Short mmCIF file of C-alpha atoms and ligand atoms in Angstrom, two decimals:
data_model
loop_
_atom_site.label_atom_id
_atom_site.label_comp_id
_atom_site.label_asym_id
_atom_site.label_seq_id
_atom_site.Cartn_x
_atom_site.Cartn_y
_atom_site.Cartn_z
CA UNK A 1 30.21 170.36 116.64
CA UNK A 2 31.16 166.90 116.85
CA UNK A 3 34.15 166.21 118.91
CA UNK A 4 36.49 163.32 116.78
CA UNK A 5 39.62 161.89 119.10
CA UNK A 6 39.81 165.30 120.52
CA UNK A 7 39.26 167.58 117.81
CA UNK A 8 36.37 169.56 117.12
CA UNK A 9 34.77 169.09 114.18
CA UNK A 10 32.22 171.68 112.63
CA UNK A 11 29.08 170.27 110.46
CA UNK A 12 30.37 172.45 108.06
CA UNK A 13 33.81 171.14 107.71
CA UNK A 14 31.95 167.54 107.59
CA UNK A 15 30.06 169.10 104.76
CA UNK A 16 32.65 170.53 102.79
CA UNK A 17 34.35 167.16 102.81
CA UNK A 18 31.10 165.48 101.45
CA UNK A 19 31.49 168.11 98.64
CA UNK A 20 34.87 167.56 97.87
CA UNK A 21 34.11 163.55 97.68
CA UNK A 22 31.08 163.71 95.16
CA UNK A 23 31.91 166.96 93.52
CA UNK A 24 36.24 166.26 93.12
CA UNK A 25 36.04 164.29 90.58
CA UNK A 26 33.22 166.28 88.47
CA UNK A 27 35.20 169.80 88.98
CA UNK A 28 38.79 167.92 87.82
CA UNK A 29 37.27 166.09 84.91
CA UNK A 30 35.83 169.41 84.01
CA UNK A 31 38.93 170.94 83.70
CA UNK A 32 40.36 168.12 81.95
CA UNK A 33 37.99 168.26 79.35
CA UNK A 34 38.86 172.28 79.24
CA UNK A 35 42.82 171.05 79.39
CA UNK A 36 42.13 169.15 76.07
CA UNK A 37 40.16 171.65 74.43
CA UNK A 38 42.68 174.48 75.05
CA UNK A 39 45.35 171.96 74.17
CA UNK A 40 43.38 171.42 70.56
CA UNK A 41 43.10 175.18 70.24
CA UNK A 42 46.33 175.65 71.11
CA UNK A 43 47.30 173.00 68.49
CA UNK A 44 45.14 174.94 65.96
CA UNK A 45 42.50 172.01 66.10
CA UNK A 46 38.50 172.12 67.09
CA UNK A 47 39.42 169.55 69.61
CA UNK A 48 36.87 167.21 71.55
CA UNK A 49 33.71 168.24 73.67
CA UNK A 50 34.34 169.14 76.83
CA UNK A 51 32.75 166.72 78.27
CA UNK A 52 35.50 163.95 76.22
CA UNK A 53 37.16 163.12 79.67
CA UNK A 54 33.64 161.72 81.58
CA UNK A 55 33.14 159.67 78.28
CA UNK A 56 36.39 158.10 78.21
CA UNK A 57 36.26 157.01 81.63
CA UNK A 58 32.59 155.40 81.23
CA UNK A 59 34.00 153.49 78.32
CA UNK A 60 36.45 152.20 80.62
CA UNK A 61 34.05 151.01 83.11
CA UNK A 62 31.84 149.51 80.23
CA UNK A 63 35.46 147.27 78.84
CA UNK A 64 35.83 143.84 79.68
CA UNK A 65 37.60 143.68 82.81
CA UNK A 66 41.27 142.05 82.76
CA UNK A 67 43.89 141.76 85.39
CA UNK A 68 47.66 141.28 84.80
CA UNK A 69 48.02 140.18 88.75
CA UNK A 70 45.50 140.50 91.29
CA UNK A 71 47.10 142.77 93.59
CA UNK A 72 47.43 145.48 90.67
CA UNK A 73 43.69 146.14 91.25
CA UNK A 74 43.93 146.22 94.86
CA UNK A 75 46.67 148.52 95.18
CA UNK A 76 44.89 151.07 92.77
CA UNK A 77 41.58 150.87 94.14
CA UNK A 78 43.41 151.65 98.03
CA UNK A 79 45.11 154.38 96.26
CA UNK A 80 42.62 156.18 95.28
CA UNK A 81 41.02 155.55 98.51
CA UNK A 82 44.08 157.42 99.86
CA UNK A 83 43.50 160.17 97.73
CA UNK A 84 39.68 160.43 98.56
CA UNK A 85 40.67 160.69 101.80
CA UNK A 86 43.57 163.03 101.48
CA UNK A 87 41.10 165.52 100.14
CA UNK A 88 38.50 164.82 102.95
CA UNK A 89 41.39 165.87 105.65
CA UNK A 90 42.27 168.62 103.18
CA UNK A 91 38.23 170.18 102.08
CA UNK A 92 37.27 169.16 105.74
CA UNK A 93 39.53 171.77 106.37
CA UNK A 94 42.05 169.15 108.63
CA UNK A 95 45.45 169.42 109.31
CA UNK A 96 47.79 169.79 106.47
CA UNK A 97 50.66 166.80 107.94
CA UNK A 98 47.62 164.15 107.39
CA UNK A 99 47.43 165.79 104.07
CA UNK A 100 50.64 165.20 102.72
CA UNK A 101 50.67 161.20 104.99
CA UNK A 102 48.00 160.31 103.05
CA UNK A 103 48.40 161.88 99.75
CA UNK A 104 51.95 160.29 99.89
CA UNK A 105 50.49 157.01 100.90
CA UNK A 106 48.13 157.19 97.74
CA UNK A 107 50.96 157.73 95.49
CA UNK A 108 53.18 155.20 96.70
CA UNK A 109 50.23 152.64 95.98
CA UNK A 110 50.27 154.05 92.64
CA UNK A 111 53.70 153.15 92.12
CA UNK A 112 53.18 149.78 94.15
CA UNK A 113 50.16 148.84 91.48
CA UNK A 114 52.70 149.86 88.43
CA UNK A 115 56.04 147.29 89.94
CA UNK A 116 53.49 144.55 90.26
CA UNK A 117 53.41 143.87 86.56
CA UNK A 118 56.68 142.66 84.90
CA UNK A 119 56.04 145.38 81.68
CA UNK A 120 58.98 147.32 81.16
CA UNK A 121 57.00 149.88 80.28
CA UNK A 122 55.16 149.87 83.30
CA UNK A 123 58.55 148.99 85.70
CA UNK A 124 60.07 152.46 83.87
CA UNK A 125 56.68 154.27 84.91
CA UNK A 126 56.59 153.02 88.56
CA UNK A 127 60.56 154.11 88.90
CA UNK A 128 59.78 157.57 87.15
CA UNK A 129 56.89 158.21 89.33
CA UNK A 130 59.05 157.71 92.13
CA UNK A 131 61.54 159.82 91.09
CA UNK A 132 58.58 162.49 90.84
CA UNK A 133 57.35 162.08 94.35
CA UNK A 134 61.49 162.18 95.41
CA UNK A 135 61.22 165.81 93.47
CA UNK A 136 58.43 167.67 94.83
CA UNK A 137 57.82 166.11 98.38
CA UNK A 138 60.51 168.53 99.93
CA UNK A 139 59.15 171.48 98.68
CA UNK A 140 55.74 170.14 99.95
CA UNK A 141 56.79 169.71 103.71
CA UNK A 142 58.84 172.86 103.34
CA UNK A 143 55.37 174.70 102.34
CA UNK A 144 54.00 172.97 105.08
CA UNK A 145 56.29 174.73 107.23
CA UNK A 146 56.14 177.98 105.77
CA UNK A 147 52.13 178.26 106.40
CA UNK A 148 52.49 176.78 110.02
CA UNK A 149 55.15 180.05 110.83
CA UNK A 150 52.85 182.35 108.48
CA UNK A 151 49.23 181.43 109.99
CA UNK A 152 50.32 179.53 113.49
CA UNK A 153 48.35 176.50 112.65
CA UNK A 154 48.85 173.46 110.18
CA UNK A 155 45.22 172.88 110.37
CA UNK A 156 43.42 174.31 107.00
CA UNK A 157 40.48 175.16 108.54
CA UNK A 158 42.03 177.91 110.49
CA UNK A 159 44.73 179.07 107.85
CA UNK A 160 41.65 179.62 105.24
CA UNK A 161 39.78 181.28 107.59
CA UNK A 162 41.94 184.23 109.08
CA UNK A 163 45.00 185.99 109.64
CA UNK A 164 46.92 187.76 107.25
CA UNK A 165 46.94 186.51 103.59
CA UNK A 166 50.13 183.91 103.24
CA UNK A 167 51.17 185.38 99.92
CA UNK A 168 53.47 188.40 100.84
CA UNK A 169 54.83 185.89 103.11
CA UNK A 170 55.28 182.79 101.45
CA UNK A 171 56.44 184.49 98.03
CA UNK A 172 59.65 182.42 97.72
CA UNK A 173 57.75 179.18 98.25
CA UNK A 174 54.93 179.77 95.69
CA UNK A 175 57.30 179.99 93.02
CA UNK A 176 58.66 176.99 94.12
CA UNK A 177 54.92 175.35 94.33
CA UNK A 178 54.67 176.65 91.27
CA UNK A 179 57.85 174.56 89.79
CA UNK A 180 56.85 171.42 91.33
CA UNK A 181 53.02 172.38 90.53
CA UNK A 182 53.81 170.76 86.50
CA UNK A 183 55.30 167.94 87.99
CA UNK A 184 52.24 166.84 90.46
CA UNK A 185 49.91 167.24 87.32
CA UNK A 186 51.98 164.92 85.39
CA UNK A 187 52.24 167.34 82.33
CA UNK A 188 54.91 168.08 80.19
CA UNK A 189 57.99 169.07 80.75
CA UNK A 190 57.61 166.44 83.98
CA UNK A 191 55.28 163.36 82.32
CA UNK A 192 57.84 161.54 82.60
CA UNK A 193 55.93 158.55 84.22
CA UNK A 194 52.45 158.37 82.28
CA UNK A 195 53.74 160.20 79.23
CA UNK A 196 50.58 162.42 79.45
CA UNK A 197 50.06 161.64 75.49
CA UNK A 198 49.58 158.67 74.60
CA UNK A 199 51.54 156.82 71.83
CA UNK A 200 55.13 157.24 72.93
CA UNK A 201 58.39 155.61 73.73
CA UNK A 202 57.03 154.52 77.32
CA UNK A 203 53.91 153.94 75.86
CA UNK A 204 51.30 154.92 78.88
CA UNK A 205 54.36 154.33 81.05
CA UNK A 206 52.79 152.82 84.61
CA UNK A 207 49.23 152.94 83.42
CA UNK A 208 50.48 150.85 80.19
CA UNK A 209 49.28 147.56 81.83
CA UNK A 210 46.16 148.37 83.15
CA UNK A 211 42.71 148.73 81.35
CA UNK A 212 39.32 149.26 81.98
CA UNK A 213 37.86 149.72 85.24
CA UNK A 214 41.30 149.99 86.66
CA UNK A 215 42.31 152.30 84.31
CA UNK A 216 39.30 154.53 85.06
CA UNK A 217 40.08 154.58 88.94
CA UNK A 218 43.63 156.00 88.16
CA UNK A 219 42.04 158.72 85.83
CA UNK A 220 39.69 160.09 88.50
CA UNK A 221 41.86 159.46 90.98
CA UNK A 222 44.15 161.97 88.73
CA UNK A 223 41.52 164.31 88.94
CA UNK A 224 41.12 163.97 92.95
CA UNK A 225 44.92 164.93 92.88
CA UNK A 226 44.59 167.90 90.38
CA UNK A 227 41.74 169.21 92.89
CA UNK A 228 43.77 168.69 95.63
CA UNK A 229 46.40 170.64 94.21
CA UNK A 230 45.01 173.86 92.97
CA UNK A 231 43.85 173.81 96.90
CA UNK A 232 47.29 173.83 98.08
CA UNK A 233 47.39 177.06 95.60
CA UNK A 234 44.41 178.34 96.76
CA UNK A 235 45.94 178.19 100.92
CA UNK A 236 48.51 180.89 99.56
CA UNK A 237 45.86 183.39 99.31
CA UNK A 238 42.52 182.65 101.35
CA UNK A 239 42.36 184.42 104.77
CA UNK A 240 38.41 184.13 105.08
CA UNK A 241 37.61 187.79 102.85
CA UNK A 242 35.00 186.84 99.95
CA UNK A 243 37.77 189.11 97.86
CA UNK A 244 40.71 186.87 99.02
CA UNK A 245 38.81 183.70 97.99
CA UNK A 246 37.48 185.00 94.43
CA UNK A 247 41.28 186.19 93.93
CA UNK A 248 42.63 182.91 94.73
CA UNK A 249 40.18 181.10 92.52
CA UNK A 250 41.26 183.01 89.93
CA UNK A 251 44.67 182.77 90.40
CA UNK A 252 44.28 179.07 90.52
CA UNK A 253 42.92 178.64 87.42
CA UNK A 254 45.01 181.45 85.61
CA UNK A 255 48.26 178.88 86.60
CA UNK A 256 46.51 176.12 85.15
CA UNK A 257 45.62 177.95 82.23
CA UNK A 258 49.78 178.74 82.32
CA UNK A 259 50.38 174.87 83.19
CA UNK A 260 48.43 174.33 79.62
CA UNK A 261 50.85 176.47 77.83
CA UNK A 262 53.84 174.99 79.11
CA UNK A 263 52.48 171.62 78.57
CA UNK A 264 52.05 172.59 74.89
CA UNK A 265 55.33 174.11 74.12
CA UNK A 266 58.05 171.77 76.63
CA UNK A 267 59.62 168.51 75.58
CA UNK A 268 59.66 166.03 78.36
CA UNK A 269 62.96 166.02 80.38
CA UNK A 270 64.86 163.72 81.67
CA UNK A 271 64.88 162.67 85.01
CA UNK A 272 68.15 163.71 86.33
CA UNK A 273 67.13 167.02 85.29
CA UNK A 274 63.38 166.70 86.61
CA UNK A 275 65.46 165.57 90.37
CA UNK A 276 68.15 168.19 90.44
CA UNK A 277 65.90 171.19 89.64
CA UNK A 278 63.47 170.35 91.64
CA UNK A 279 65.71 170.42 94.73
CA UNK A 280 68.06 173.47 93.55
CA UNK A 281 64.46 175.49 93.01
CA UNK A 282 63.27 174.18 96.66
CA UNK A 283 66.43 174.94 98.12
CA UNK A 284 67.10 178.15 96.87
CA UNK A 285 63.66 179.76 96.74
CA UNK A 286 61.81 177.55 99.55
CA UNK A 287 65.03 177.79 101.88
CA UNK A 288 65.66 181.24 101.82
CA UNK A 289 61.76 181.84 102.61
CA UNK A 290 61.87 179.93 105.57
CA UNK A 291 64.62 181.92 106.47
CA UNK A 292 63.34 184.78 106.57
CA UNK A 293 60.38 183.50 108.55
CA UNK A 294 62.41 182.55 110.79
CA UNK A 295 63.92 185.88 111.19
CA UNK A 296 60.56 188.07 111.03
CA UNK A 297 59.74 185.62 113.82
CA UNK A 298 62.65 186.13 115.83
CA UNK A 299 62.47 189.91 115.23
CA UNK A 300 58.53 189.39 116.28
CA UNK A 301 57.62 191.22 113.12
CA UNK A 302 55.48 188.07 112.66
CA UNK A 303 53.58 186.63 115.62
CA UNK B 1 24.58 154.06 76.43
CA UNK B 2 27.09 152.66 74.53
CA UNK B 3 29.93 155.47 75.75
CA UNK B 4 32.56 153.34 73.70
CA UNK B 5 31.48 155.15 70.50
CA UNK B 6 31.79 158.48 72.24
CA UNK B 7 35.65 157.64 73.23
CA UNK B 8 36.91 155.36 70.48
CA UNK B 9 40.92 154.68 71.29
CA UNK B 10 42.75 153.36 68.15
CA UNK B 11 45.74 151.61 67.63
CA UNK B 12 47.26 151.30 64.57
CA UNK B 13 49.38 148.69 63.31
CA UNK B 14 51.53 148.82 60.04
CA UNK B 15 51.67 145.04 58.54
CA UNK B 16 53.71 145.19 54.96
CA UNK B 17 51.98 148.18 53.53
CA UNK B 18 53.81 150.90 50.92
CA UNK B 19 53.31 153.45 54.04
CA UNK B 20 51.08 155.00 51.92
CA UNK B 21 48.03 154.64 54.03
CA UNK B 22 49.70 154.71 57.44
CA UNK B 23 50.74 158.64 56.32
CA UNK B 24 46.57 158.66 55.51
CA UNK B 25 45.66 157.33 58.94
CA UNK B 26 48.16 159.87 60.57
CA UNK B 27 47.04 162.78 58.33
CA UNK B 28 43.43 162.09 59.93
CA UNK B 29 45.12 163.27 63.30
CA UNK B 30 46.53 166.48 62.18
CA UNK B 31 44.34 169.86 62.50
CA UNK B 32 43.14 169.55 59.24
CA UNK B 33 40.89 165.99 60.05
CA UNK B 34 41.41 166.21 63.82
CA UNK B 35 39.75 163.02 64.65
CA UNK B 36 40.12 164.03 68.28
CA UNK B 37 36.69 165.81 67.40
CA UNK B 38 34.85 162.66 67.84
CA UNK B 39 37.12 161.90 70.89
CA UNK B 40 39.43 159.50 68.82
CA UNK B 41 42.94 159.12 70.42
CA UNK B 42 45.83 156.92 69.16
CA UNK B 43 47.52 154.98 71.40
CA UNK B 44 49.84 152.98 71.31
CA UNK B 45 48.59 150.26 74.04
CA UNK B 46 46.37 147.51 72.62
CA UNK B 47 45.39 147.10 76.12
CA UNK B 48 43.61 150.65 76.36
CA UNK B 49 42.28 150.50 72.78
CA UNK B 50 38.90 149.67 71.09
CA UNK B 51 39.95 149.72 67.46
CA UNK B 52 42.64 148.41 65.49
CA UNK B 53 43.10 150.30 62.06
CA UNK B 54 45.20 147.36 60.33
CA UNK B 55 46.89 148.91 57.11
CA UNK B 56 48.85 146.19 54.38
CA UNK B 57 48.31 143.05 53.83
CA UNK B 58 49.83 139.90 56.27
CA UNK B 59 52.97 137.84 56.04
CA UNK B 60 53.83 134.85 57.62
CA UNK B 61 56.32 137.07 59.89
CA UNK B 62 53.92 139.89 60.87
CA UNK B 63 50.57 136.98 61.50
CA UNK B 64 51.33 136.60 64.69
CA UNK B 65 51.92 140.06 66.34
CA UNK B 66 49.06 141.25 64.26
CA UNK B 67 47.13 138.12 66.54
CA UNK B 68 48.59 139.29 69.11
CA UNK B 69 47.78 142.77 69.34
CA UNK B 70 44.21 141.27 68.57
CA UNK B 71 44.83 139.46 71.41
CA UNK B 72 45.50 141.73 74.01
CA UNK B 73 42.98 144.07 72.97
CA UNK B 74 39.83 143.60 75.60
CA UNK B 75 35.82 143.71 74.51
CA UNK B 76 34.24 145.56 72.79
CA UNK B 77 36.59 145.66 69.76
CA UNK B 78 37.09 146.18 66.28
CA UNK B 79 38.63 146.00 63.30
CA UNK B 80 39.19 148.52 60.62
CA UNK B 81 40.92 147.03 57.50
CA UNK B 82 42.38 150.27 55.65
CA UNK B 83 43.37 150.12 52.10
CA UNK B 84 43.63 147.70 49.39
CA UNK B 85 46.47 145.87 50.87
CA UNK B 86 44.40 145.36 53.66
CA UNK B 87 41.76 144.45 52.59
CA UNK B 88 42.82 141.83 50.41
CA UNK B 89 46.13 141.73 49.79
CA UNK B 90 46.66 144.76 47.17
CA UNK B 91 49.35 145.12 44.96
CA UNK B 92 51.64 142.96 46.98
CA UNK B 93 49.03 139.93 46.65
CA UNK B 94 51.15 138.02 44.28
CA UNK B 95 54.19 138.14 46.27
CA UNK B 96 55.35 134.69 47.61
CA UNK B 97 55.37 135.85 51.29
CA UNK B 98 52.09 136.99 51.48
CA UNK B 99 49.25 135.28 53.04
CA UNK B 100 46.67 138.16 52.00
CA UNK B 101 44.11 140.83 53.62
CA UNK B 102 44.31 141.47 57.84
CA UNK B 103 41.16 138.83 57.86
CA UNK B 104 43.45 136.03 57.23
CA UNK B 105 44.91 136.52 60.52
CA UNK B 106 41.96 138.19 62.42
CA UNK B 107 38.38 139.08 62.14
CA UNK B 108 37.95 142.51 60.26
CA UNK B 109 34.78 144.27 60.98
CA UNK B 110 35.33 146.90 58.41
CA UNK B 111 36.80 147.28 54.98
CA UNK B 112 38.05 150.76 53.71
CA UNK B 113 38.53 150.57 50.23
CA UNK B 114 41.39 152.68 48.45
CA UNK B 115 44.92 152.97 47.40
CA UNK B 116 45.97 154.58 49.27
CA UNK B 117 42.76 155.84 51.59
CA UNK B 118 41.85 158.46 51.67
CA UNK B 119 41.98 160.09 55.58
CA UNK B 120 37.69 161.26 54.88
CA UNK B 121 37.24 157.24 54.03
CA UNK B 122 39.20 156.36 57.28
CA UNK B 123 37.64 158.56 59.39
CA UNK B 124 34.05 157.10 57.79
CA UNK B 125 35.55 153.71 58.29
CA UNK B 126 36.33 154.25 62.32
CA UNK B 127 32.31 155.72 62.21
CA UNK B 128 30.77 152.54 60.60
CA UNK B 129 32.67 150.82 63.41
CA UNK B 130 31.15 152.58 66.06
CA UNK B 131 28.18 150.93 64.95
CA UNK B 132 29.55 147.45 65.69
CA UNK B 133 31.18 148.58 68.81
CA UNK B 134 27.73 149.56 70.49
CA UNK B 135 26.53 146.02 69.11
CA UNK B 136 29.03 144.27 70.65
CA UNK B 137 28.89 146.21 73.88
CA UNK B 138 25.41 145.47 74.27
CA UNK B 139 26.70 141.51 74.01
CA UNK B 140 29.12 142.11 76.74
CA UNK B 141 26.98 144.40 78.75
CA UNK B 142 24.89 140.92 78.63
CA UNK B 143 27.50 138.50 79.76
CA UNK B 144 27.35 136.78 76.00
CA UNK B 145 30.63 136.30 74.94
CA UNK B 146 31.22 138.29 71.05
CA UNK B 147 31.28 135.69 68.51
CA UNK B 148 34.54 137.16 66.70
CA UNK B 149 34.19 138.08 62.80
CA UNK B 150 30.74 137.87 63.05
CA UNK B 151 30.17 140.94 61.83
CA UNK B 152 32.71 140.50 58.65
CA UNK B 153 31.54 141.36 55.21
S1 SF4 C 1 46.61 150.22 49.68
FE1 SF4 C 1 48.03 151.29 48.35
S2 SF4 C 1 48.70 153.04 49.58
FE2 SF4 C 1 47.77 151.59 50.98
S3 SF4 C 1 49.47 150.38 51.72
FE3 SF4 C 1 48.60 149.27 49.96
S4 SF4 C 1 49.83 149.96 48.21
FE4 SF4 C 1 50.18 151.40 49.89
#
């Protein structure tokens, strides 16, 4: 145990964090390179090794380096900072508020790095991205909420590790994970600020202006986020049961594998659309969840 | 390692050619070629590419973006000429607008011959410039700076 400003910390939770910091990136580039080889498939193509996503960011780092303004770089690089260290508070099994302050910090770097080039493109990408975060951060906090009244603790450490599994409870607020879930991976229907294929209207949208080593720090730091997410998926189900956790790993990647598919057969939409559904799904289904949280709780059905 | 040869991004840039060989270059992307095998990927960002497969020959009006793209693409780089027009002009060579081939306005690494190309010759085109990629990356990986059109035939 080491005791941290109060809290104690197990070695355990200090090692899982380690984990998450050298082995994020390798897991979510992983199934990147499975992404693109389902996607070929999918297409009716061989498609590229699976390894295609590690290669492409190498090349980046091996590209001359080039800078549009200097404090592109630097917002970037503390962004994905932000998002190591959202994962660390999340995999070191820390509490969930941190999570979403720091994960929200990383992304509004992101958006930061994309307004401090004067690219259209990259102006339209920051803007969209924005809009993105404005779509899926209530349902984020609302889930928040929803596993606090479920488990009695924000901290992940103790929701993965007992109590009943969330699921029955929360069933209103995974679907609405599951909406914003496309958006958060940047895929299609919701790409609308990276375009997740390349040669398109908005070009790379935000990313258009950066390259090489830059360019590489926003893919993995993609990949931190991806990992990152299919935890959040993964909270819905653990309660500390070997069974629970094999279910929920499988469930996690089944939803990917149903991400895939949607990313293959959706047009992108337009914002207003992306904003508006967004809420109306996280009002409807998140809202009425909480609701009746609040009312098992009042009844003391739920303690 | 040279991992630019294993993730070649291409950009492709249409100067005054019939179209014929920019249907050729995007036939090489459909499931039948699928040059996504070899992890090729268009783009559409000179910044975030490594080759530019130039098809028709140059004008006076198109010289400069075609510099320009050339430009704003970063090291290692190359060029992929595709098509007679490209090459060296083609069937529009006499026309009094035309300055010639993409290598009046840029350094071309590599010629594919045809009219119009054939997507197997493109796709053997973007190889042969992997070769010069890895040559040139081993120049940067150095700190020399790549003599440009060095490598032109
Ligand atoms: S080489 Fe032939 S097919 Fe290709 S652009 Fe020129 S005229 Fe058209």
């Amino acid at each position: 145990m080491i005791s941290f400003y109060g809290s104690e910390i197990s070695y355990f939770q200090v090692i899982t964090a380690a984990v998450f910091v050298v082995c994020g990136p390798l897991v979510g580039g992983l199934i990147a390179g499975f992404d693109r080889k389902i996607t070929a498939r999918m297409q009716g193509r061989q498609g590229p090794p699976v390894l295609q996503p590690f290669y492409d960011v190498l090349k980046l780092m091996e590209k001359e380096p080039a800078t549009v303004r200097g404090s592109q770089d630097f917002y970037i690089m503390t962004s994905l900072i932000f998002c190591v260290i959202t994962g660390v508070f999340f995999f070191g099994g820390g509490n969930l508020l941190m999570v979403i302050f720091t994960l929200t910090t990383a992304d509004i770097l992101l958006v930061l790095g994309g307004f401090a080039s004067n690219s259209s493109y990259s102006q339209i990408g920051a803007e969209r991205e924005l809009v993105q975060l404005m779509s899926t951060e209530p349902m984020i906090i609302l889930l928040t909420i929803g596993l606090f009244l479920a488990k009695g603790s924000f901290g992940v450490a103790e929701i993965i590790s007992g109590g009943p599994v969330a699921f029955p409870y929360l069933a209103g607020l995974f679907i609405g994970v599951l909406y914003i879930f496309t958006i958060k991976l940047r895929k299609s229907p919701f790409d609308l600020s990276m375009s997740h294929h390349m040669h398109q209207e908005l070009v790379k949208g935000l990313t258009t202006e950066f390259s090489g080593r830059t360019l590489a720090a926003i893919e993995m730091m993609h990949w931190y986020e991806n990992v990152i997410f299919l935890g959040f998926i993964f909270l819905f189900f653990a309660n500390g049961t070997p069974l629970w956790w094999v279910l929920g790993i499988v469930v996690c990647l089944f939803l990917y594998f149903v991400e895939i598919l949607i990313d293959n057969t959706y047009a992108r939409m337009r914002w207003q659309f992306t904003l508006k559904s967004a809420w109306a799904v996280t009002i409807i289904f998140g809202g009425a969840n909480l609701l009746v949280l609040y009312y098992l709780h009042a009844s003391q059905l739920l303690s | 390692m040279a991992y630019v040869t294993k993730s070649p991004w291409v950009i492709h840039y249409d100067g005054s050619s019939c179209n014929g060989c920019d249907i050729e270059v995007l036939a090489c992307l459909t499931p039948m070629y699928d040059v996504e095998r070899f992890g090729i990927i268009n783009s559409g960002n000179p910044k975030h590419a490594d080759v530019l497969l130039i098809t028709g020959s140059v004008n006076e009006q198109n010289k400069p973006v075609v510099q320009q793209i050339y430009d704003e693409m970063l090291q290692p780089k190359v060029v992929v000429a595709i098509g007679a027009c490209a090459c060296t002009g083609g069937v529009f060579r006499e026309c009094y607008n035309i300055i010639g081939g993409a290598d009046q306005a840029i350094p071309v690494d590599v010629y594919v011959p045809g009219c119009a190309a054939r997507p197997e010759s493109i796709i053997d085109g973007v190889v042969k410039g992997l070769a010069v990629l890895a040559e040139k990356r081993e120049k940067v990986a150095k700190g020399e700076t790549v003599t440009e059109g060095e490598q032109a035939e």
